[in-house]
Amino acid sequence: MSQYTQQPQFPQGPTPAAQARNGLGTAALILGIIGALSGLIPFLFWLAGILGVIALIMGLAGRGRAKRGGATNKGVALAGAILGLISLIMSVVGAVILFKAVDDAVDDINKATSGSSASKEPGDSSSKGKGTGTEKGKSKDKGGESGTDSETLAAGDSAVYDDKLTLTASAPEAYSPGEYAIGHTKGNKAYKVTVVIDNAGKEKFDAALVTAEARAGKDGVKAEQIFDEKVGEVFTGTVMPGKKATVVYAFDTPADAENLVVEISPDFTHNPSQWDLKL
């Protein structure tokens, strides 16, 4: 009699489903969040753009996988794609803001380095002395020292700047330096020139940066500024709107000099102005 060994029978259950592949959606969400946060900083617009593109692509791919049943995080993938798109938009906005800020900064630097231009306003004939007049309204080149067609101002003429700051230099007057004067050489002649600052603008003007230089004669030798108990002071303090400030300069010139070119520089934002004064 044959004996058969019967194998135990186990109930058959359902086949386990394939493991969900949620990596794309999760990565899209993480990159989208980082990209959106980077977009809040205009300087990092490039990073927001790169992460935004990657997050958008991975989010759409993860959403497609979820539709096919290969993933279970359809919502996470969609959120990653949306954040990726937001990151792209913020990247564009950040780039525009940054480039605009740089452009404005460059314009400000150009304005500061080029200086404010000035127009010539001739004074009345009584104040010009031996100087020659100029036509009103000829403007100075922004970067240069002299006016249009290389002209300079004459005695009594005014340099009127765009901000309504006005500089006026008088005709030169012979001057006798004091016994202990600095800057005067024996045998040379000395002349004093009165410079007036008239602030007709709306902003106060810091006069501490005003400087004066001079050259004399046909060879344009440097005319030293003279300092003694009567002349040689400098502009100081602030000239408020509607107010004026006056300083008397004295310069040492060769005895045979027939002209004195005086250059006044208000500050770094205003072009220097020149007066060609006949001695």
mmCIF file of C-alpha atoms in Angstrom:
data_model
loop_
_atom_site.group_PDB
_atom_site.id
_atom_site.type_symbol
_atom_site.label_atom_id
_atom_site.label_comp_id
_atom_site.label_asym_id
_atom_site.label_seq_id
_atom_site.Cartn_x
_atom_site.Cartn_y
_atom_site.Cartn_z
ATOM 1 C CA MET A 1 0.000 0.000 0.000
ATOM 2 C CA SER A 2 1.473 3.167 -1.196
ATOM 3 C CA GLN A 3 1.719 6.082 1.065
ATOM 4 C CA TYR A 4 1.659 9.607 -0.295
ATOM 5 C CA THR A 5 2.914 12.571 1.622
ATOM 6 C CA GLN A 6 0.477 15.421 1.224
ATOM 7 C CA GLN A 7 1.960 18.868 1.217
ATOM 8 C CA PRO A 8 0.178 21.398 3.394
ATOM 9 C CA GLN A 9 -1.962 23.861 1.445
ATOM 10 C CA PHE A 10 -1.722 27.597 2.258
ATOM 11 C CA PRO A 11 -4.359 30.060 1.216
ATOM 12 C CA GLN A 12 -3.296 32.210 -1.756
ATOM 13 C CA GLY A 13 -3.432 36.007 -1.019
ATOM 14 C CA PRO A 14 -3.285 38.967 -3.441
ATOM 15 C CA THR A 15 0.074 39.771 -5.081
ATOM 16 C CA PRO A 16 1.816 42.783 -3.353
ATOM 17 C CA ALA A 17 1.655 45.964 -5.403
ATOM 18 C CA ALA A 18 4.874 47.376 -6.842
ATOM 19 C CA GLN A 19 6.628 49.898 -4.551
ATOM 20 C CA ALA A 20 5.650 53.510 -5.285
ATOM 21 C CA ARG A 21 8.420 55.671 -6.771
ATOM 22 C CA ASN A 22 7.864 59.095 -5.178
ATOM 23 C CA GLY A 23 11.403 60.460 -5.535
ATOM 24 C CA LEU A 24 10.699 62.892 -8.394
ATOM 25 C CA GLY A 25 7.801 64.608 -6.648
ATOM 26 C CA THR A 26 9.645 64.909 -3.356
ATOM 27 C CA ALA A 27 12.785 66.299 -5.008
ATOM 28 C CA ALA A 28 10.663 68.771 -7.008
ATOM 29 C CA LEU A 29 9.044 70.071 -3.822
ATOM 30 C CA ILE A 30 12.390 70.521 -2.034
ATOM 31 C CA LEU A 31 14.024 72.274 -4.982
ATOM 32 C CA GLY A 32 10.947 74.425 -5.501
ATOM 33 C CA ILE A 33 11.032 75.612 -1.888
ATOM 34 C CA ILE A 34 14.754 76.428 -2.050
ATOM 35 C CA GLY A 35 14.300 78.182 -5.389
ATOM 36 C CA ALA A 36 11.417 80.318 -4.098
ATOM 37 C CA LEU A 37 13.414 81.341 -1.027
ATOM 38 C CA SER A 38 16.396 82.235 -3.240
ATOM 39 C CA GLY A 39 14.117 84.377 -5.371
ATOM 40 C CA LEU A 40 13.447 86.626 -2.382
ATOM 41 C CA ILE A 41 17.067 87.822 -2.664
ATOM 42 C CA PRO A 42 17.580 89.728 -5.965
ATOM 43 C CA PHE A 43 21.290 88.892 -5.991
ATOM 44 C CA LEU A 44 20.432 85.150 -6.102
ATOM 45 C CA PHE A 45 18.089 85.432 -9.086
ATOM 46 C CA TRP A 46 20.345 83.058 -11.062
ATOM 47 C CA LEU A 47 20.040 80.321 -8.417
ATOM 48 C CA ALA A 48 16.257 80.729 -8.256
ATOM 49 C CA GLY A 49 16.102 80.371 -12.044
ATOM 50 C CA ILE A 50 18.177 77.191 -12.162
ATOM 51 C CA LEU A 51 16.328 75.504 -9.299
ATOM 52 C CA GLY A 52 13.001 76.662 -10.701
ATOM 53 C CA VAL A 53 13.617 74.976 -14.058
ATOM 54 C CA ILE A 54 14.708 71.721 -12.412
ATOM 55 C CA ALA A 55 11.791 71.721 -9.956
ATOM 56 C CA LEU A 56 9.271 72.399 -12.727
ATOM 57 C CA ILE A 57 10.567 69.560 -14.895
ATOM 58 C CA MET A 58 10.791 67.063 -12.039
ATOM 59 C CA GLY A 59 7.381 68.075 -10.679
ATOM 60 C CA LEU A 60 5.676 67.530 -14.038
ATOM 61 C CA ALA A 61 7.481 64.218 -14.466
ATOM 62 C CA GLY A 62 6.467 63.100 -10.947
ATOM 63 C CA ARG A 63 2.857 64.091 -11.602
ATOM 64 C CA GLY A 64 2.868 62.062 -14.825
ATOM 65 C CA ARG A 65 4.270 59.051 -12.979
ATOM 66 C CA ALA A 66 1.524 59.365 -10.348
ATOM 67 C CA LYS A 67 -1.133 59.377 -13.064
ATOM 68 C CA ARG A 68 0.253 56.128 -14.431
ATOM 69 C CA GLY A 69 0.123 54.555 -10.977
ATOM 70 C CA GLY A 70 3.863 54.509 -10.448
ATOM 71 C CA ALA A 71 3.758 57.036 -7.576
ATOM 72 C CA THR A 72 1.365 58.042 -4.822
ATOM 73 C CA ASN A 73 2.418 61.649 -4.225
ATOM 74 C CA LYS A 74 0.619 63.400 -7.042
ATOM 75 C CA GLY A 75 -0.110 66.432 -4.837
ATOM 76 C CA VAL A 76 3.508 66.769 -3.722
ATOM 77 C CA ALA A 77 4.727 66.638 -7.334
ATOM 78 C CA LEU A 78 2.169 69.249 -8.384
ATOM 79 C CA ALA A 79 3.235 71.516 -5.513
ATOM 80 C CA GLY A 80 6.883 71.145 -6.578
ATOM 81 C CA ALA A 81 6.035 72.083 -10.162
ATOM 82 C CA ILE A 82 4.089 75.160 -9.004
ATOM 83 C CA LEU A 83 6.930 76.281 -6.729
ATOM 84 C CA GLY A 84 9.337 75.781 -9.633
ATOM 85 C CA LEU A 85 7.231 78.096 -11.793
ATOM 86 C CA ILE A 86 7.077 80.657 -8.978
ATOM 87 C CA SER A 87 10.872 80.467 -8.652
ATOM 88 C CA LEU A 88 11.254 81.221 -12.366
ATOM 89 C CA ILE A 89 9.004 84.277 -12.094
ATOM 90 C CA MET A 90 10.850 85.520 -9.027
ATOM 91 C CA SER A 91 14.152 84.986 -10.846
ATOM 92 C CA VAL A 92 13.068 87.303 -13.661
ATOM 93 C CA VAL A 93 11.809 89.930 -11.215
ATOM 94 C CA GLY A 94 15.041 89.722 -9.183
ATOM 95 C CA ALA A 95 17.160 90.150 -12.318
ATOM 96 C CA VAL A 96 15.187 93.237 -13.338
ATOM 97 C CA ILE A 97 15.514 94.759 -9.849
ATOM 98 C CA LEU A 98 19.250 94.051 -9.651
ATOM 99 C CA PHE A 99 20.053 95.372 -13.126
ATOM 100 C CA LYS A 100 17.962 98.503 -12.470
ATOM 101 C CA ALA A 101 19.819 99.135 -9.202
ATOM 102 C CA VAL A 102 23.187 98.731 -10.924
ATOM 103 C CA ASP A 103 22.115 101.061 -13.734
ATOM 104 C CA ASP A 104 20.991 103.717 -11.238
ATOM 105 C CA ALA A 105 24.265 103.388 -9.352
ATOM 106 C CA VAL A 106 26.249 103.844 -12.568
ATOM 107 C CA ASP A 107 24.188 106.934 -13.423
ATOM 108 C CA ASP A 108 24.869 108.402 -9.980
ATOM 109 C CA ILE A 109 28.585 107.758 -10.356
ATOM 110 C CA ASN A 110 28.587 109.353 -13.810
ATOM 111 C CA LYS A 111 26.804 112.402 -12.481
ATOM 112 C CA ALA A 112 29.227 112.691 -9.577
ATOM 113 C CA THR A 113 32.302 112.352 -11.775
ATOM 114 C CA SER A 114 31.087 114.539 -14.641
ATOM 115 C CA GLY A 115 29.998 117.382 -12.378
ATOM 116 C CA SER A 116 27.245 119.929 -12.747
ATOM 117 C CA SER A 117 27.600 122.179 -15.781
ATOM 118 C CA ALA A 118 27.588 125.961 -15.566
ATOM 119 C CA SER A 119 26.428 128.698 -17.917
ATOM 120 C CA LYS A 120 28.073 132.093 -18.262
ATOM 121 C CA GLU A 121 26.243 135.146 -17.103
ATOM 122 C CA PRO A 122 28.077 138.352 -18.018
ATOM 123 C CA GLY A 123 28.324 141.004 -15.334
ATOM 124 C CA ASP A 124 27.669 144.679 -15.948
ATOM 125 C CA SER A 125 30.399 146.629 -17.716
ATOM 126 C CA SER A 126 31.309 148.630 -14.630
ATOM 127 C CA SER A 127 32.519 145.518 -12.798
ATOM 128 C CA LYS A 128 34.582 143.995 -15.575
ATOM 129 C CA GLY A 129 37.511 146.344 -15.326
ATOM 130 C CA LYS A 130 39.939 145.405 -18.081
ATOM 131 C CA GLY A 131 38.309 142.055 -18.741
ATOM 132 C CA THR A 132 36.620 141.072 -21.990
ATOM 133 C CA GLY A 133 32.924 140.188 -22.021
ATOM 134 C CA THR A 134 31.351 136.921 -23.087
ATOM 135 C CA GLU A 135 27.976 136.072 -24.517
ATOM 136 C CA LYS A 136 25.329 134.966 -22.053
ATOM 137 C CA GLY A 137 24.112 131.404 -22.109
ATOM 138 C CA LYS A 138 27.153 129.586 -23.455
ATOM 139 C CA SER A 139 27.484 126.435 -21.418
ATOM 140 C CA LYS A 140 30.559 124.678 -20.125
ATOM 141 C CA ASP A 141 31.529 121.211 -21.273
ATOM 142 C CA LYS A 142 30.761 118.834 -18.432
ATOM 143 C CA GLY A 143 34.205 117.339 -18.119
ATOM 144 C CA GLY A 144 36.350 120.311 -19.063
ATOM 145 C CA GLU A 145 37.881 123.276 -17.323
ATOM 146 C CA SER A 146 36.935 125.962 -19.780
ATOM 147 C CA GLY A 147 33.702 126.984 -21.460
ATOM 148 C CA THR A 148 32.340 126.460 -24.922
ATOM 149 C CA ASP A 149 34.989 126.945 -27.664
ATOM 150 C CA SER A 150 37.659 127.073 -24.918
ATOM 151 C CA GLU A 151 36.401 130.457 -23.674
ATOM 152 C CA THR A 152 36.724 131.544 -20.078
ATOM 153 C CA LEU A 153 34.811 134.041 -17.987
ATOM 154 C CA ALA A 154 35.805 137.677 -17.676
ATOM 155 C CA ALA A 155 36.000 139.867 -14.590
ATOM 156 C CA GLY A 156 32.562 140.357 -13.101
ATOM 157 C CA ASP A 157 31.042 137.425 -15.022
ATOM 158 C CA SER A 158 29.192 134.712 -13.107
ATOM 159 C CA ALA A 159 29.246 130.935 -13.467
ATOM 160 C CA VAL A 160 25.675 129.739 -12.896
ATOM 161 C CA TYR A 161 25.353 126.000 -12.229
ATOM 162 C CA ASP A 162 22.381 123.738 -12.820
ATOM 163 C CA ASP A 163 21.438 123.801 -9.140
ATOM 164 C CA LYS A 164 21.438 127.632 -9.180
ATOM 165 C CA LEU A 165 24.739 127.922 -7.368
ATOM 166 C CA THR A 166 26.478 131.053 -8.694
ATOM 167 C CA LEU A 167 30.169 131.990 -8.526
ATOM 168 C CA THR A 168 31.339 135.507 -9.365
ATOM 169 C CA ALA A 169 34.931 136.782 -9.509
ATOM 170 C CA SER A 170 35.784 140.476 -9.478
ATOM 171 C CA ALA A 171 38.393 142.341 -11.489
ATOM 172 C CA PRO A 172 41.882 142.037 -9.943
ATOM 173 C CA GLU A 173 43.135 144.854 -7.755
ATOM 174 C CA ALA A 174 46.752 145.616 -6.933
ATOM 175 C CA TYR A 175 47.622 144.484 -3.448
ATOM 176 C CA SER A 176 50.505 145.145 -1.069
ATOM 177 C CA PRO A 177 51.210 142.024 1.030
ATOM 178 C CA GLY A 178 51.940 142.439 4.718
ATOM 179 C CA GLU A 179 55.410 142.224 6.166
ATOM 180 C CA TYR A 180 55.006 138.595 7.168
ATOM 181 C CA ALA A 181 52.995 137.468 4.138
ATOM 182 C CA ILE A 182 53.370 133.892 2.905
ATOM 183 C CA GLY A 183 53.403 133.140 -0.807
ATOM 184 C CA HIS A 184 54.771 136.482 -2.040
ATOM 185 C CA THR A 185 58.136 136.646 -3.801
ATOM 186 C CA LYS A 186 60.145 139.866 -3.774
ATOM 187 C CA GLY A 187 60.072 141.531 -7.183
ATOM 188 C CA ASN A 188 56.695 140.015 -8.111
ATOM 189 C CA LYS A 189 53.388 141.820 -8.054
ATOM 190 C CA ALA A 190 50.343 140.880 -5.994
ATOM 191 C CA TYR A 191 46.667 141.137 -6.917
ATOM 192 C CA LYS A 192 43.549 140.397 -4.934
ATOM 193 C CA VAL A 193 40.339 138.933 -6.358
ATOM 194 C CA THR A 194 36.995 138.838 -4.577
ATOM 195 C CA VAL A 195 34.937 135.678 -5.077
ATOM 196 C CA VAL A 196 31.255 135.553 -4.150
ATOM 197 C CA ILE A 197 29.144 132.408 -3.767
ATOM 198 C CA ASP A 198 25.396 132.965 -4.162
ATOM 199 C CA ASN A 199 23.235 129.962 -3.324
ATOM 200 C CA ALA A 200 19.928 130.546 -5.106
ATOM 201 C CA GLY A 201 19.017 126.852 -5.021
ATOM 202 C CA LYS A 202 16.908 124.843 -2.611
ATOM 203 C CA GLU A 203 19.681 122.846 -0.955
ATOM 204 C CA LYS A 204 22.379 124.058 1.407
ATOM 205 C CA PHE A 205 25.905 124.209 -0.008
ATOM 206 C CA ASP A 206 28.970 123.018 1.903
ATOM 207 C CA ALA A 207 31.614 125.664 1.160
ATOM 208 C CA ALA A 208 34.444 123.816 2.893
ATOM 209 C CA LEU A 209 35.489 122.094 -0.355
ATOM 210 C CA VAL A 210 35.847 125.287 -2.409
ATOM 211 C CA THR A 211 39.380 125.650 -3.768
ATOM 212 C CA ALA A 212 41.106 128.390 -5.769
ATOM 213 C CA GLU A 213 44.119 128.169 -8.058
ATOM 214 C CA ALA A 214 45.672 130.671 -10.449
ATOM 215 C CA ARG A 215 48.155 130.935 -13.318
ATOM 216 C CA ALA A 216 49.711 134.132 -14.600
ATOM 217 C CA GLY A 217 51.322 135.449 -17.781
ATOM 218 C CA LYS A 218 51.487 134.081 -21.300
ATOM 219 C CA ASP A 219 53.386 131.012 -20.089
ATOM 220 C CA GLY A 220 50.740 130.210 -17.469
ATOM 221 C CA VAL A 221 53.114 129.925 -14.523
ATOM 222 C CA LYS A 222 51.545 129.054 -11.203
ATOM 223 C CA ALA A 223 50.490 132.113 -9.246
ATOM 224 C CA GLU A 224 51.001 131.331 -5.578
ATOM 225 C CA GLN A 225 48.214 132.237 -3.209
ATOM 226 C CA ILE A 226 49.215 134.849 -0.664
ATOM 227 C CA PHE A 227 48.384 134.567 3.013
ATOM 228 C CA ASP A 228 48.695 137.412 5.474
ATOM 229 C CA GLU A 229 46.594 139.154 8.110
ATOM 230 C CA LYS A 230 44.180 140.567 5.510
ATOM 231 C CA VAL A 231 43.819 137.975 2.757
ATOM 232 C CA GLY A 232 44.130 134.234 2.394
ATOM 233 C CA GLU A 233 41.051 133.064 4.236
ATOM 234 C CA VAL A 234 39.056 130.188 2.766
ATOM 235 C CA PHE A 235 35.376 129.440 2.472
ATOM 236 C CA THR A 236 34.075 127.565 5.499
ATOM 237 C CA GLY A 237 30.749 126.401 6.836
ATOM 238 C CA THR A 238 27.494 126.123 4.948
ATOM 239 C CA VAL A 239 25.826 128.546 2.569
ATOM 240 C CA MET A 240 22.094 128.192 3.119
ATOM 241 C CA PRO A 241 19.552 128.705 0.301
ATOM 242 C CA GLY A 242 19.136 132.378 -0.489
ATOM 243 C CA LYS A 243 22.417 133.333 1.214
ATOM 244 C CA LYS A 244 25.852 134.481 0.001
ATOM 245 C CA ALA A 245 29.461 134.023 1.113
ATOM 246 C CA THR A 246 32.457 136.165 0.132
ATOM 247 C CA VAL A 247 36.194 135.515 0.270
ATOM 248 C CA VAL A 248 39.118 137.667 -0.908
ATOM 249 C CA TYR A 249 42.022 135.794 -2.494
ATOM 250 C CA ALA A 250 45.430 137.293 -3.301
ATOM 251 C CA PHE A 251 47.871 135.883 -5.862
ATOM 252 C CA ASP A 252 51.537 136.442 -6.551
ATOM 253 C CA THR A 253 52.375 137.087 -10.242
ATOM 254 C CA PRO A 254 55.499 137.838 -12.276
ATOM 255 C CA ALA A 255 56.068 141.563 -12.681
ATOM 256 C CA ASP A 256 55.528 141.426 -16.451
ATOM 257 C CA ALA A 257 52.362 139.295 -16.355
ATOM 258 C CA GLU A 258 49.452 140.828 -18.252
ATOM 259 C CA ASN A 259 46.737 138.380 -17.260
ATOM 260 C CA LEU A 260 45.717 136.165 -14.354
ATOM 261 C CA VAL A 261 43.660 133.006 -14.897
ATOM 262 C CA VAL A 262 41.761 132.127 -11.724
ATOM 263 C CA GLU A 263 40.076 128.735 -11.401
ATOM 264 C CA ILE A 264 37.472 128.122 -8.695
ATOM 265 C CA SER A 265 36.302 124.570 -7.914
ATOM 266 C CA PRO A 266 33.132 124.523 -5.777
ATOM 267 C CA ASP A 267 33.361 120.806 -4.915
ATOM 268 C CA PHE A 268 33.494 117.342 -6.478
ATOM 269 C CA THR A 269 30.012 117.581 -8.011
ATOM 270 C CA HIS A 270 30.495 120.934 -9.770
ATOM 271 C CA ASN A 271 32.860 121.604 -12.651
ATOM 272 C CA PRO A 272 35.623 124.154 -12.059
ATOM 273 C CA SER A 273 35.058 127.623 -13.527
ATOM 274 C CA GLN A 274 37.792 129.886 -14.915
ATOM 275 C CA TRP A 275 38.159 133.639 -15.157
ATOM 276 C CA ASP A 276 40.730 135.250 -17.457
ATOM 277 C CA LEU A 277 41.477 138.533 -15.726
ATOM 278 C CA LYS A 278 43.443 141.345 -17.333
ATOM 279 C CA LEU A 279 46.085 142.920 -15.080
#
